[in-house]
Every structure is written in C-alpha cells, then in structure tokens.
C-alpha cells in the first residue's frame, strides 16, 4: 500500500506524508479524533470561519518540520534518519491530548490535568502499539533529548507549532495581522552549539512574528466574546458534574458521563481512562448541551441556551482589578430577580483576568546569529524599541454578568 500520500492544504498547498510511520499514526483512531476537535475552541462564535481543527494544524506542523529539516541539512547540520522520524512524530502528536473545544476540559471535568500531560499518555500508549518506534519522539517531546535544538523545534518561542497556528488561525479568522511568513522564518534557521538560532537577515521576520503573536492574542485568542463563551462552557461542564454527583439524571454520551461521574486527576488517568477520553470530542459536548437547554435545572438550562443560541453574558474588560462591590451588586440583583442561591448566581456573575506576553525573556529566547558570529537575544539585536515592551506581560481584568434578563 502506498503510504506516502499527498494532502491538499489551503495554506501550504500540497503536503507530502514523509514516511509510513507518520501515515500509520495519522490513520490511528486517536489521531483521527482530532478531526472532531476545533482548533480555536469557541472562537467561531466571533469569527464564523474559525472551524478548522486540530487535525489540520498537526498536519501543517509536520509540513513545516519537513522544511526545517531540509533547511538545516542544507546548512550541514547533521540530522540522522532516526532523529528526522522522531521530530516528525513528536510534532504530529504534540496536540493529541486536547479535549473537546481544546481548553475547556482542562478547567472543568478533569482535575489539573493539562493537554500536554494527556498528549504524553497518548504517545506512551501509541509507543507500545508501535513497538517502541516513538521512544525518541517522546524524548524530544519531553525536552529530554541531548540535542537541544530538536526540543526547541517542538516547543520553543519559535517552534513549528507557533509557526503553523499563527498563519493558520489568521487565515481561517480572516485577521490579516497574524499572517506571518513562516517559510522565510524557517529558511533563516541555523544551529550553533546544538541550539537554534536565526540568521541576522531574518531579524525583521522574527520582529513581525512577535508582533503578529501579540495582535493575534488580543484580537483573536483573548477576544472578549470568545473569552465569555469559553467561560460559559467551563461552567456548563462544572454544573453538569455537580448535578450528576448529586444524583440528577443527565442525558449525555457514555464517555462524557464517565468524566462527569468520576474525579479524574493525573494519578488515576490510567489506560482505560485514556481510552474513554479518546472517545470524547466537540460533538459530545454540543449534543449534551442541546439536551441540557431543556433541563429542569435553571442554571444548566440557561448556560446551555446561551452557548447554543449565542446569547452570551455581558463582558467588560478593565485595566484595573474589578471592585468587589461591583461584583456583589450584580450577584444580589440576580438573587433578587430569580430567587436563587448565591452559589447559583455565581455561575452567571464572575470575574477573572487575562494576560498576554508576546515574548518571554526569562525562557529560552530567540537568538540572532550575526555575520560576525556573535549571538544575542532578539530584544538586544532588534532596533525596534517596542520588542522590549512586548516582553512584559500585560494583564486585563474582566467581569461577566447577565444582560437585563436571562
């Protein structure tokens, strides 16, 4: 069977599957599930085109990694065939642990289990099924491989993950500010002392990349409507879990009921739990909410209706912490109007904060290789003053509360 298939991608054109291992991983049901996980969570309620999936993104990352391997080999960086296979497998599977709507699960029906943790569990399970052929990929994914630049290509400030999602999310949302030139960025990559560097002539592409990242966060990923929708989804799942644990009957898929019924943390996330998790996707949640909008419970039905009908809570963003009396005023108003408890009112009135840091100085930065051989951080190498400002976190505070009536 010919496993070196060609896929047509709206962003890069034709993408070639590089080897039979990658083909077999793509064919696996764990990976096919990503076709049913939206890349950008609830953002399609703001940008109607943002219906692309984690599947799209992972395939795009493999394509960019192929380009990176070719560029580095051309510059006489030694990458063995085994290392190449490991890089492709690690980047293909880097997001395989995402739950429905990407991030909502992590904050509601599993306890402090990140998608990276679950990705690793999936990779270890697949490694058993594929007779140890993912051992190197797992090492690279965990950042434990001795050749540091390979770990940086998977997870760093200029990795293939970011190089794809900025370009892809910009395309599907129609937000042109995020459109980076990932091809030029990759062409400028090099390796010195086993660490990733960008050649001096790529400095403007890196500047554009960092600015694009900042704009995409404020304009898209942290857009206030997308933010309130995700917060509502988290609360829908929390309320459902609370009701289910109090003996209330709820219509939901078997996989979703399992996570509502059980307290799942990392220490009891075993192979059986992983298998049930692999059956969960966006459709389980949407289908459940379509039922729940007619439930007797006031909180669950109203929260579900808000998402299904896109009739969301009002959200206000502020530069200062929300005053407690402001929060209490809205809670009290809701209690008086609907004769509900304070606990129930807090599902509809809440505050939080969001933070955006386009470039992190403290972490492994983006290093520029000058023609003289000198290596320095992009913030020092750049003549653009605002890059230093972009390395400082900006925090905003929000309050959500109902419009006049629920």
mmCIF file of C-alpha atoms in Angstrom:
data_model
loop_
_atom_site.group_PDB
_atom_site.id
_atom_site.type_symbol
_atom_site.label_atom_id
_atom_site.label_comp_id
_atom_site.label_asym_id
_atom_site.label_seq_id
_atom_site.Cartn_x
_atom_site.Cartn_y
_atom_site.Cartn_z
ATOM 1 C CA UNK A 1 0.000 0.000 0.000
ATOM 2 C CA UNK A 2 1.326 3.443 -0.929
ATOM 3 C CA UNK A 3 1.651 5.331 2.351
ATOM 4 C CA UNK A 4 3.450 8.404 1.005
ATOM 5 C CA UNK A 5 0.208 10.213 0.304
ATOM 6 C CA UNK A 6 -0.240 13.845 -0.691
ATOM 7 C CA UNK A 7 -2.740 16.101 1.113
ATOM 8 C CA UNK A 8 -4.010 19.411 -0.203
ATOM 9 C CA UNK A 9 -3.806 22.176 2.407
ATOM 10 C CA UNK A 10 -5.421 25.595 1.850
ATOM 11 C CA UNK A 11 -2.345 27.338 3.275
ATOM 12 C CA UNK A 12 0.723 25.435 2.039
ATOM 13 C CA UNK A 13 -0.718 23.677 -0.996
ATOM 14 C CA UNK A 14 0.335 20.055 -1.353
ATOM 15 C CA UNK A 15 1.746 18.374 1.763
ATOM 16 C CA UNK A 16 3.538 15.043 1.479
ATOM 17 C CA UNK A 17 3.340 12.462 4.260
ATOM 18 C CA UNK A 18 7.067 11.813 4.853
ATOM 19 C CA UNK A 19 7.137 8.143 5.932
ATOM 20 C CA UNK A 20 4.958 5.120 6.657
ATOM 21 C CA UNK A 21 5.120 5.628 10.460
ATOM 22 C CA UNK A 22 3.547 9.089 10.123
ATOM 23 C CA UNK A 23 0.918 7.650 7.777
ATOM 24 C CA UNK A 24 0.037 4.890 10.283
ATOM 25 C CA UNK A 25 -0.137 7.401 13.165
ATOM 26 C CA UNK A 26 -2.462 9.653 11.146
ATOM 27 C CA UNK A 27 -4.666 6.635 10.396
ATOM 28 C CA UNK A 28 -4.927 5.703 14.086
ATOM 29 C CA UNK A 29 -8.298 6.434 15.731
ATOM 30 C CA UNK A 30 -6.577 8.502 18.449
ATOM 31 C CA UNK A 31 -5.320 10.900 15.807
ATOM 32 C CA UNK A 32 -8.467 10.821 13.635
ATOM 33 C CA UNK A 33 -10.337 12.125 16.697
ATOM 34 C CA UNK A 34 -8.575 15.468 16.126
ATOM 35 C CA UNK A 35 -10.832 15.988 13.083
ATOM 36 C CA UNK A 36 -13.607 16.489 15.645
ATOM 37 C CA UNK A 37 -11.738 18.918 17.935
ATOM 38 C CA UNK A 38 -11.919 22.609 16.964
ATOM 39 C CA UNK A 39 -8.512 24.274 16.903
ATOM 40 C CA UNK A 40 -9.793 27.546 18.316
ATOM 41 C CA UNK A 41 -12.430 26.450 20.828
ATOM 42 C CA UNK A 42 -15.393 28.829 20.910
ATOM 43 C CA UNK A 43 -13.785 31.449 18.630
ATOM 44 C CA UNK A 44 -16.133 30.522 15.779
ATOM 45 C CA UNK A 45 -18.812 32.465 17.704
ATOM 46 C CA UNK A 46 -16.739 35.567 16.907
ATOM 47 C CA UNK A 47 -15.074 34.568 13.618
ATOM 48 C CA UNK A 48 -17.506 32.373 11.640
ATOM 49 C CA UNK A 49 -14.683 30.898 9.539
ATOM 50 C CA UNK A 50 -12.751 29.541 12.537
ATOM 51 C CA UNK A 51 -14.000 25.959 12.215
ATOM 52 C CA UNK A 52 -10.635 24.412 11.388
ATOM 53 C CA UNK A 53 -9.491 21.510 13.538
ATOM 54 C CA UNK A 54 -6.503 20.209 15.496
ATOM 55 C CA UNK A 55 -6.119 17.684 12.653
ATOM 56 C CA UNK A 56 -5.416 20.473 10.119
ATOM 57 C CA UNK A 57 -2.922 22.080 12.471
ATOM 58 C CA UNK A 58 -0.957 18.905 13.276
ATOM 59 C CA UNK A 59 -0.551 18.039 9.572
ATOM 60 C CA UNK A 60 0.605 21.618 8.866
ATOM 61 C CA UNK A 61 3.211 21.332 11.644
ATOM 62 C CA UNK A 62 4.654 18.171 10.067
ATOM 63 C CA UNK A 63 4.954 20.014 6.746
ATOM 64 C CA UNK A 64 6.856 22.897 8.385
ATOM 65 C CA UNK A 65 9.083 20.438 10.249
ATOM 66 C CA UNK A 66 9.986 18.803 6.908
ATOM 67 C CA UNK A 67 11.025 22.225 5.623
ATOM 68 C CA UNK A 68 13.074 22.890 8.781
ATOM 69 C CA UNK A 69 14.906 19.538 8.479
ATOM 70 C CA UNK A 70 15.719 20.240 4.796
ATOM 71 C CA UNK A 71 16.979 23.774 5.554
ATOM 72 C CA UNK A 72 19.194 22.629 8.453
ATOM 73 C CA UNK A 73 20.647 19.710 6.494
ATOM 74 C CA UNK A 74 21.427 22.103 3.630
ATOM 75 C CA UNK A 75 23.380 24.148 6.204
ATOM 76 C CA UNK A 76 25.319 20.988 7.150
ATOM 77 C CA UNK A 77 23.551 20.342 10.444
ATOM 78 C CA UNK A 78 23.653 16.583 10.952
ATOM 79 C CA UNK A 79 20.208 15.042 11.471
ATOM 80 C CA UNK A 80 20.039 11.251 11.271
ATOM 81 C CA UNK A 81 17.129 9.399 9.688
ATOM 82 C CA UNK A 82 16.029 8.217 13.137
ATOM 83 C CA UNK A 83 16.115 11.790 14.501
ATOM 84 C CA UNK A 84 14.143 13.016 11.497
ATOM 85 C CA UNK A 85 11.454 10.372 12.141
ATOM 86 C CA UNK A 86 11.407 11.339 15.826
ATOM 87 C CA UNK A 87 10.916 15.040 15.003
ATOM 88 C CA UNK A 88 8.025 14.321 12.628
ATOM 89 C CA UNK A 89 6.265 12.002 15.096
ATOM 90 C CA UNK A 90 6.750 14.408 18.040
ATOM 91 C CA UNK A 91 5.325 17.417 16.174
ATOM 92 C CA UNK A 92 2.462 15.365 14.703
ATOM 93 C CA UNK A 93 1.369 14.219 18.159
ATOM 94 C CA UNK A 94 2.165 17.351 20.191
ATOM 95 C CA UNK A 95 -1.549 18.291 20.487
ATOM 96 C CA UNK A 96 -3.143 14.836 20.519
ATOM 97 C CA UNK A 97 -4.190 15.247 24.171
ATOM 98 C CA UNK A 98 -6.579 18.149 23.562
ATOM 99 C CA UNK A 99 -10.104 17.582 24.803
ATOM 100 C CA UNK A 100 -13.358 18.978 23.384
ATOM 101 C CA UNK A 101 -13.127 22.640 22.345
ATOM 102 C CA UNK A 102 -9.391 22.488 23.064
ATOM 103 C CA UNK A 103 -9.050 24.028 26.556
ATOM 104 C CA UNK A 104 -12.433 23.914 28.307
ATOM 105 C CA UNK A 105 -11.970 20.329 29.599
ATOM 106 C CA UNK A 106 -8.773 21.197 31.461
ATOM 107 C CA UNK A 107 -10.644 23.635 33.705
ATOM 108 C CA UNK A 108 -13.855 21.750 34.362
ATOM 109 C CA UNK A 109 -14.180 17.967 34.356
ATOM 110 C CA UNK A 110 -10.615 16.791 34.857
ATOM 111 C CA UNK A 111 -8.590 17.969 37.856
ATOM 112 C CA UNK A 112 -5.389 19.837 36.946
ATOM 113 C CA UNK A 113 -4.574 17.578 34.006
ATOM 114 C CA UNK A 114 -3.161 19.617 31.110
ATOM 115 C CA UNK A 115 -3.466 18.649 27.452
ATOM 116 C CA UNK A 116 0.343 18.189 27.420
ATOM 117 C CA UNK A 117 0.004 15.536 30.147
ATOM 118 C CA UNK A 118 -2.653 13.709 28.128
ATOM 119 C CA UNK A 119 -0.615 14.052 24.908
ATOM 120 C CA UNK A 120 2.239 12.281 26.657
ATOM 121 C CA UNK A 121 -0.090 9.498 27.865
ATOM 122 C CA UNK A 122 -1.339 9.019 24.299
ATOM 123 C CA UNK A 123 2.229 8.932 22.947
ATOM 124 C CA UNK A 124 3.269 6.321 25.513
ATOM 125 C CA UNK A 125 0.234 4.189 24.648
ATOM 126 C CA UNK A 126 0.960 4.511 20.909
ATOM 127 C CA UNK A 127 4.612 3.669 21.557
ATOM 128 C CA UNK A 128 3.511 0.308 22.947
ATOM 129 C CA UNK A 129 1.278 -0.322 19.942
ATOM 130 C CA UNK A 130 4.028 0.710 17.511
ATOM 131 C CA UNK A 131 6.704 -1.485 19.178
ATOM 132 C CA UNK A 132 8.830 1.302 20.641
ATOM 133 C CA UNK A 133 9.130 3.332 17.437
ATOM 134 C CA UNK A 134 8.083 6.525 19.285
ATOM 135 C CA UNK A 135 10.734 6.330 22.034
ATOM 136 C CA UNK A 136 12.902 9.061 20.517
ATOM 137 C CA UNK A 137 9.844 11.207 19.674
ATOM 138 C CA UNK A 138 8.779 11.056 23.346
ATOM 139 C CA UNK A 139 12.266 12.088 24.499
ATOM 140 C CA UNK A 140 12.213 15.088 22.152
ATOM 141 C CA UNK A 141 8.627 15.984 23.175
ATOM 142 C CA UNK A 142 9.575 15.947 26.862
ATOM 143 C CA UNK A 143 12.616 18.154 26.173
ATOM 144 C CA UNK A 144 14.977 15.426 27.399
ATOM 145 C CA UNK A 145 16.876 14.709 24.180
ATOM 146 C CA UNK A 146 20.539 15.779 24.329
ATOM 147 C CA UNK A 147 20.304 17.773 21.062
ATOM 148 C CA UNK A 148 18.572 20.857 22.389
ATOM 149 C CA UNK A 149 17.617 22.399 19.040
ATOM 150 C CA UNK A 150 15.326 19.455 18.308
ATOM 151 C CA UNK A 151 13.380 20.084 21.509
ATOM 152 C CA UNK A 152 13.240 23.807 20.577
ATOM 153 C CA UNK A 153 11.688 22.945 17.191
ATOM 154 C CA UNK A 154 8.840 21.188 19.044
ATOM 155 C CA UNK A 155 8.434 23.579 21.963
ATOM 156 C CA UNK A 156 10.208 26.927 21.983
ATOM 157 C CA UNK A 157 9.464 30.559 21.262
ATOM 158 C CA UNK A 158 9.952 29.988 17.556
ATOM 159 C CA UNK A 159 8.729 26.410 17.161
ATOM 160 C CA UNK A 160 6.829 24.727 14.329
ATOM 161 C CA UNK A 161 3.653 24.727 16.435
ATOM 162 C CA UNK A 162 3.532 28.539 16.613
ATOM 163 C CA UNK A 163 4.760 28.924 13.050
ATOM 164 C CA UNK A 164 1.708 26.965 11.892
ATOM 165 C CA UNK A 165 -1.066 28.095 14.218
ATOM 166 C CA UNK A 166 -0.435 31.838 13.763
ATOM 167 C CA UNK A 167 -0.591 31.530 9.981
ATOM 168 C CA UNK A 168 -3.491 29.058 10.021
ATOM 169 C CA UNK A 169 -5.630 30.881 12.600
ATOM 170 C CA UNK A 170 -5.020 34.155 10.784
ATOM 171 C CA UNK A 171 -6.217 32.551 7.530
ATOM 172 C CA UNK A 172 -9.388 30.995 8.963
ATOM 173 C CA UNK A 173 -10.412 34.010 11.057
ATOM 174 C CA UNK A 174 -9.575 36.494 8.305
ATOM 175 C CA UNK A 175 -7.428 38.500 10.741
ATOM 176 C CA UNK A 176 -4.614 39.519 8.406
ATOM 177 C CA UNK A 177 -2.393 40.908 11.199
ATOM 178 C CA UNK A 178 -1.429 37.371 12.229
ATOM 179 C CA UNK A 179 -0.213 36.304 8.799
ATOM 180 C CA UNK A 180 3.480 35.533 9.310
ATOM 181 C CA UNK A 181 5.973 34.417 6.689
ATOM 182 C CA UNK A 182 6.721 31.015 8.215
ATOM 183 C CA UNK A 183 8.654 29.891 5.127
ATOM 184 C CA UNK A 184 11.143 32.750 5.391
ATOM 185 C CA UNK A 185 11.493 32.238 9.161
ATOM 186 C CA UNK A 186 12.338 28.565 8.620
ATOM 187 C CA UNK A 187 14.777 29.366 5.786
ATOM 188 C CA UNK A 188 16.703 31.649 8.197
ATOM 189 C CA UNK A 189 17.118 28.948 10.886
ATOM 190 C CA UNK A 190 20.517 27.538 11.794
ATOM 191 C CA UNK A 191 22.076 25.571 14.647
ATOM 192 C CA UNK A 192 25.087 26.681 16.729
ATOM 193 C CA UNK A 193 26.314 24.519 19.639
ATOM 194 C CA UNK A 194 23.188 22.370 19.269
ATOM 195 C CA UNK A 195 20.930 25.394 19.878
ATOM 196 C CA UNK A 196 18.527 27.002 17.438
ATOM 197 C CA UNK A 197 19.457 30.446 16.074
ATOM 198 C CA UNK A 198 18.059 32.754 13.393
ATOM 199 C CA UNK A 199 20.492 34.278 10.910
ATOM 200 C CA UNK A 200 20.805 38.064 11.078
ATOM 201 C CA UNK A 201 18.991 38.682 7.783
ATOM 202 C CA UNK A 202 15.880 37.049 9.289
ATOM 203 C CA UNK A 203 15.644 39.619 12.096
ATOM 204 C CA UNK A 204 12.697 41.520 10.560
ATOM 205 C CA UNK A 205 10.752 38.300 10.037
ATOM 206 C CA UNK A 206 11.240 37.498 13.737
ATOM 207 C CA UNK A 207 10.080 41.003 14.722
ATOM 208 C CA UNK A 208 6.962 40.546 12.576
ATOM 209 C CA UNK A 209 6.392 37.112 14.162
ATOM 210 C CA UNK A 210 6.456 38.527 17.719
ATOM 211 C CA UNK A 211 4.207 41.484 16.855
ATOM 212 C CA UNK A 212 1.789 39.170 14.989
ATOM 213 C CA UNK A 213 1.625 36.946 18.053
ATOM 214 C CA UNK A 214 0.681 39.883 20.279
ATOM 215 C CA UNK A 215 -2.005 41.103 17.874
ATOM 216 C CA UNK A 216 -3.498 37.621 17.464
ATOM 217 C CA UNK A 217 -3.748 37.213 21.231
ATOM 218 C CA UNK A 218 -5.608 40.479 21.812
ATOM 219 C CA UNK A 219 -7.665 40.355 18.654
ATOM 220 C CA UNK A 220 -8.463 36.641 18.441
ATOM 221 C CA UNK A 221 -7.398 34.273 21.252
ATOM 222 C CA UNK A 222 -8.348 36.686 24.047
ATOM 223 C CA UNK A 223 -11.255 38.326 22.231
ATOM 224 C CA UNK A 224 -13.815 39.154 24.902
ATOM 225 C CA UNK A 225 -16.719 37.326 23.213
ATOM 226 C CA UNK A 226 -14.656 34.168 22.732
ATOM 227 C CA UNK A 227 -13.500 34.524 26.329
ATOM 228 C CA UNK A 228 -17.009 34.724 27.808
ATOM 229 C CA UNK A 229 -18.156 31.800 25.616
ATOM 230 C CA UNK A 230 -15.304 29.600 26.874
ATOM 231 C CA UNK A 231 -16.022 30.598 30.476
ATOM 232 C CA UNK A 232 -19.670 29.643 29.977
ATOM 233 C CA UNK A 233 -18.666 26.268 28.546
ATOM 234 C CA UNK A 234 -16.425 25.611 31.567
ATOM 235 C CA UNK A 235 -19.354 26.460 33.835
ATOM 236 C CA UNK A 236 -21.793 24.262 31.889
ATOM 237 C CA UNK A 237 -19.496 21.272 32.455
ATOM 238 C CA UNK A 238 -18.919 22.161 36.119
ATOM 239 C CA UNK A 239 -22.659 22.481 36.761
ATOM 240 C CA UNK A 240 -23.350 19.201 34.947
ATOM 241 C CA UNK A 241 -20.718 17.456 37.090
ATOM 242 C CA UNK A 242 -22.182 18.942 40.268
ATOM 243 C CA UNK A 243 -25.745 17.861 39.382
ATOM 244 C CA UNK A 244 -24.671 14.377 38.282
ATOM 245 C CA UNK A 245 -22.805 13.852 41.555
ATOM 246 C CA UNK A 246 -25.987 14.850 43.420
ATOM 247 C CA UNK A 247 -27.922 12.079 41.694
ATOM 248 C CA UNK A 248 -29.599 14.190 38.987
ATOM 249 C CA UNK A 249 -30.141 12.305 35.704
ATOM 250 C CA UNK A 250 -28.483 13.896 32.678
ATOM 251 C CA UNK A 251 -28.575 12.948 29.001
ATOM 252 C CA UNK A 252 -25.030 12.621 27.664
ATOM 253 C CA UNK A 253 -22.744 10.208 25.807
ATOM 254 C CA UNK A 254 -21.182 7.350 27.778
ATOM 255 C CA UNK A 255 -17.740 8.945 27.537
ATOM 256 C CA UNK A 256 -18.949 12.298 28.851
ATOM 257 C CA UNK A 257 -20.944 10.657 31.679
ATOM 258 C CA UNK A 258 -17.768 8.833 32.768
ATOM 259 C CA UNK A 259 -15.954 12.156 33.266
ATOM 260 C CA UNK A 260 -18.960 13.718 34.990
ATOM 261 C CA UNK A 261 -19.204 10.770 37.385
ATOM 262 C CA UNK A 262 -15.534 10.269 38.255
ATOM 263 C CA UNK A 263 -12.935 12.522 39.801
ATOM 264 C CA UNK A 264 -10.112 12.241 37.298
ATOM 265 C CA UNK A 265 -6.637 13.545 38.122
ATOM 266 C CA UNK A 266 -3.245 12.648 36.678
ATOM 267 C CA UNK A 267 -2.557 9.873 39.204
ATOM 268 C CA UNK A 268 -5.677 7.889 38.211
ATOM 269 C CA UNK A 269 -5.587 8.659 34.483
ATOM 270 C CA UNK A 270 -4.926 5.017 33.524
ATOM 271 C CA UNK A 271 -5.127 3.200 30.165
ATOM 272 C CA UNK A 272 -8.895 2.635 30.480
ATOM 273 C CA UNK A 273 -9.496 6.316 31.263
ATOM 274 C CA UNK A 274 -7.340 7.270 28.280
ATOM 275 C CA UNK A 275 -9.399 5.026 26.012
ATOM 276 C CA UNK A 276 -12.641 6.660 27.215
ATOM 277 C CA UNK A 277 -11.060 10.109 26.803
ATOM 278 C CA UNK A 278 -10.226 9.174 23.188
ATOM 279 C CA UNK A 279 -13.968 8.816 22.531
ATOM 280 C CA UNK A 280 -14.672 12.414 23.616
ATOM 281 C CA UNK A 281 -14.872 15.266 21.130
ATOM 282 C CA UNK A 282 -16.747 18.515 20.433
ATOM 283 C CA UNK A 283 -19.856 16.629 19.306
ATOM 284 C CA UNK A 284 -20.344 15.049 22.749
ATOM 285 C CA UNK A 285 -20.475 18.499 24.331
ATOM 286 C CA UNK A 286 -22.702 20.144 21.692
ATOM 287 C CA UNK A 287 -25.082 17.185 21.716
ATOM 288 C CA UNK A 288 -25.269 17.238 25.537
ATOM 289 C CA UNK A 289 -25.967 20.985 25.625
ATOM 290 C CA UNK A 290 -28.764 20.575 23.072
ATOM 291 C CA UNK A 291 -30.423 18.250 25.611
ATOM 292 C CA UNK A 292 -29.467 20.264 28.682
ATOM 293 C CA UNK A 293 -31.035 23.500 27.428
ATOM 294 C CA UNK A 294 -34.414 21.892 28.263
ATOM 295 C CA UNK A 295 -33.330 20.552 31.667
ATOM 296 C CA UNK A 296 -35.267 21.419 34.834
ATOM 297 C CA UNK A 297 -32.168 22.899 36.433
ATOM 298 C CA UNK A 298 -32.314 26.680 35.909
ATOM 299 C CA UNK A 299 -28.516 27.107 35.851
ATOM 300 C CA UNK A 300 -27.703 24.239 33.469
ATOM 301 C CA UNK A 301 -30.502 25.027 31.028
ATOM 302 C CA UNK A 302 -29.726 28.760 30.859
ATOM 303 C CA UNK A 303 -25.975 28.292 30.484
ATOM 304 C CA UNK A 304 -26.555 25.736 27.698
ATOM 305 C CA UNK A 305 -29.046 28.001 25.898
ATOM 306 C CA UNK A 306 -26.582 30.885 25.991
ATOM 307 C CA UNK A 307 -23.958 28.901 24.082
ATOM 308 C CA UNK A 308 -26.317 27.087 21.690
ATOM 309 C CA UNK A 309 -28.092 30.331 20.717
ATOM 310 C CA UNK A 310 -25.050 32.612 21.085
ATOM 311 C CA UNK A 311 -26.908 34.799 23.545
ATOM 312 C CA UNK A 312 -23.984 35.278 25.911
ATOM 313 C CA UNK A 313 -23.349 37.145 29.132
ATOM 314 C CA UNK A 314 -22.243 40.767 29.019
ATOM 315 C CA UNK A 315 -18.467 41.098 29.492
ATOM 316 C CA UNK A 316 -16.470 44.204 30.379
ATOM 317 C CA UNK A 317 -12.671 44.418 30.198
ATOM 318 C CA UNK A 318 -10.821 46.755 32.568
ATOM 319 C CA UNK A 319 -7.195 47.659 33.212
ATOM 320 C CA UNK A 320 -7.721 47.536 36.988
ATOM 321 C CA UNK A 321 -8.930 44.753 39.284
ATOM 322 C CA UNK A 322 -12.753 44.623 39.434
ATOM 323 C CA UNK A 323 -14.083 46.038 42.697
ATOM 324 C CA UNK A 324 -15.787 43.539 44.990
ATOM 325 C CA UNK A 325 -18.840 45.758 45.464
ATOM 326 C CA UNK A 326 -19.353 45.827 41.687
ATOM 327 C CA UNK A 327 -19.417 42.023 41.625
ATOM 328 C CA UNK A 328 -21.704 41.781 44.668
ATOM 329 C CA UNK A 329 -24.171 44.280 43.150
ATOM 330 C CA UNK A 330 -24.737 42.022 40.112
ATOM 331 C CA UNK A 331 -24.925 38.859 42.250
ATOM 332 C CA UNK A 332 -27.522 40.428 44.555
ATOM 333 C CA UNK A 333 -29.580 41.666 41.607
ATOM 334 C CA UNK A 334 -29.718 38.125 40.211
ATOM 335 C CA UNK A 335 -30.653 36.588 43.583
ATOM 336 C CA UNK A 336 -33.499 39.083 43.998
ATOM 337 C CA UNK A 337 -34.828 38.653 40.456
ATOM 338 C CA UNK A 338 -34.753 34.870 40.245
ATOM 339 C CA UNK A 339 -34.886 33.834 43.902
ATOM 340 C CA UNK A 340 -31.760 31.720 43.503
ATOM 341 C CA UNK A 341 -28.926 30.924 45.894
ATOM 342 C CA UNK A 342 -25.655 32.831 45.894
ATOM 343 C CA UNK A 343 -23.844 29.701 44.625
ATOM 344 C CA UNK A 344 -26.185 29.522 41.630
ATOM 345 C CA UNK A 345 -25.837 33.251 40.947
ATOM 346 C CA UNK A 346 -22.046 32.884 40.789
ATOM 347 C CA UNK A 347 -22.423 30.751 37.646
ATOM 348 C CA UNK A 348 -23.711 33.874 35.874
ATOM 349 C CA UNK A 349 -21.687 36.600 37.586
ATOM 350 C CA UNK A 350 -17.919 36.226 37.863
ATOM 351 C CA UNK A 351 -14.598 37.963 37.360
ATOM 352 C CA UNK A 352 -11.231 36.844 36.053
ATOM 353 C CA UNK A 353 -8.051 38.064 34.424
ATOM 354 C CA UNK A 354 -6.237 37.527 31.152
ATOM 355 C CA UNK A 355 -2.590 38.079 30.428
ATOM 356 C CA UNK A 356 -0.691 38.499 27.174
ATOM 357 C CA UNK A 357 3.073 38.257 26.829
ATOM 358 C CA UNK A 358 4.183 38.058 23.216
ATOM 359 C CA UNK A 359 7.810 37.255 24.058
ATOM 360 C CA UNK A 360 9.241 35.719 27.217
ATOM 361 C CA UNK A 361 12.694 36.992 28.087
ATOM 362 C CA UNK A 362 13.210 34.632 31.023
ATOM 363 C CA UNK A 363 12.636 31.477 28.972
ATOM 364 C CA UNK A 364 14.846 30.155 26.190
ATOM 365 C CA UNK A 365 14.638 33.147 23.846
ATOM 366 C CA UNK A 366 15.026 33.625 20.109
ATOM 367 C CA UNK A 367 18.724 34.069 19.420
ATOM 368 C CA UNK A 368 20.043 36.025 16.445
ATOM 369 C CA UNK A 369 23.289 34.928 14.766
ATOM 370 C CA UNK A 370 25.208 37.953 13.472
ATOM 371 C CA UNK A 371 27.570 37.737 10.491
ATOM 372 C CA UNK A 372 30.460 38.236 12.921
ATOM 373 C CA UNK A 373 29.457 35.008 14.713
ATOM 374 C CA UNK A 374 28.118 36.869 17.757
ATOM 375 C CA UNK A 375 24.829 35.524 19.158
ATOM 376 C CA UNK A 376 22.374 37.739 21.034
ATOM 377 C CA UNK A 377 18.726 37.752 22.049
ATOM 378 C CA UNK A 378 16.264 39.313 19.584
ATOM 379 C CA UNK A 379 15.372 42.057 22.110
ATOM 380 C CA UNK A 380 19.012 43.248 22.146
ATOM 381 C CA UNK A 381 19.622 42.606 18.445
ATOM 382 C CA UNK A 382 16.497 44.417 17.264
ATOM 383 C CA UNK A 383 16.434 48.151 16.621
ATOM 384 C CA UNK A 384 12.692 48.115 17.264
ATOM 385 C CA UNK A 385 12.114 49.650 20.674
ATOM 386 C CA UNK A 386 8.726 48.063 21.256
ATOM 387 C CA UNK A 387 10.125 44.492 21.373
ATOM 388 C CA UNK A 388 11.290 45.122 24.930
ATOM 389 C CA UNK A 389 7.786 46.321 25.768
ATOM 390 C CA UNK A 390 6.333 43.179 24.183
ATOM 391 C CA UNK A 391 8.357 41.028 26.578
ATOM 392 C CA UNK A 392 6.437 42.466 29.543
ATOM 393 C CA UNK A 393 3.160 40.760 30.457
ATOM 394 C CA UNK A 394 0.027 42.891 30.044
ATOM 395 C CA UNK A 395 -2.865 41.899 32.324
ATOM 396 C CA UNK A 396 -6.510 42.870 31.911
ATOM 397 C CA UNK A 397 -9.419 42.104 34.213
ATOM 398 C CA UNK A 398 -12.937 41.137 33.235
ATOM 399 C CA UNK A 399 -16.378 40.918 34.786
ATOM 400 C CA UNK A 400 -19.231 38.898 33.290
ATOM 401 C CA UNK A 401 -22.881 39.294 34.211
ATOM 402 C CA UNK A 402 -26.292 38.779 32.562
ATOM 403 C CA UNK A 403 -27.951 41.281 30.294
ATOM 404 C CA UNK A 404 -31.314 42.553 31.615
ATOM 405 C CA UNK A 405 -32.969 39.119 31.688
ATOM 406 C CA UNK A 406 -31.789 35.531 31.439
#
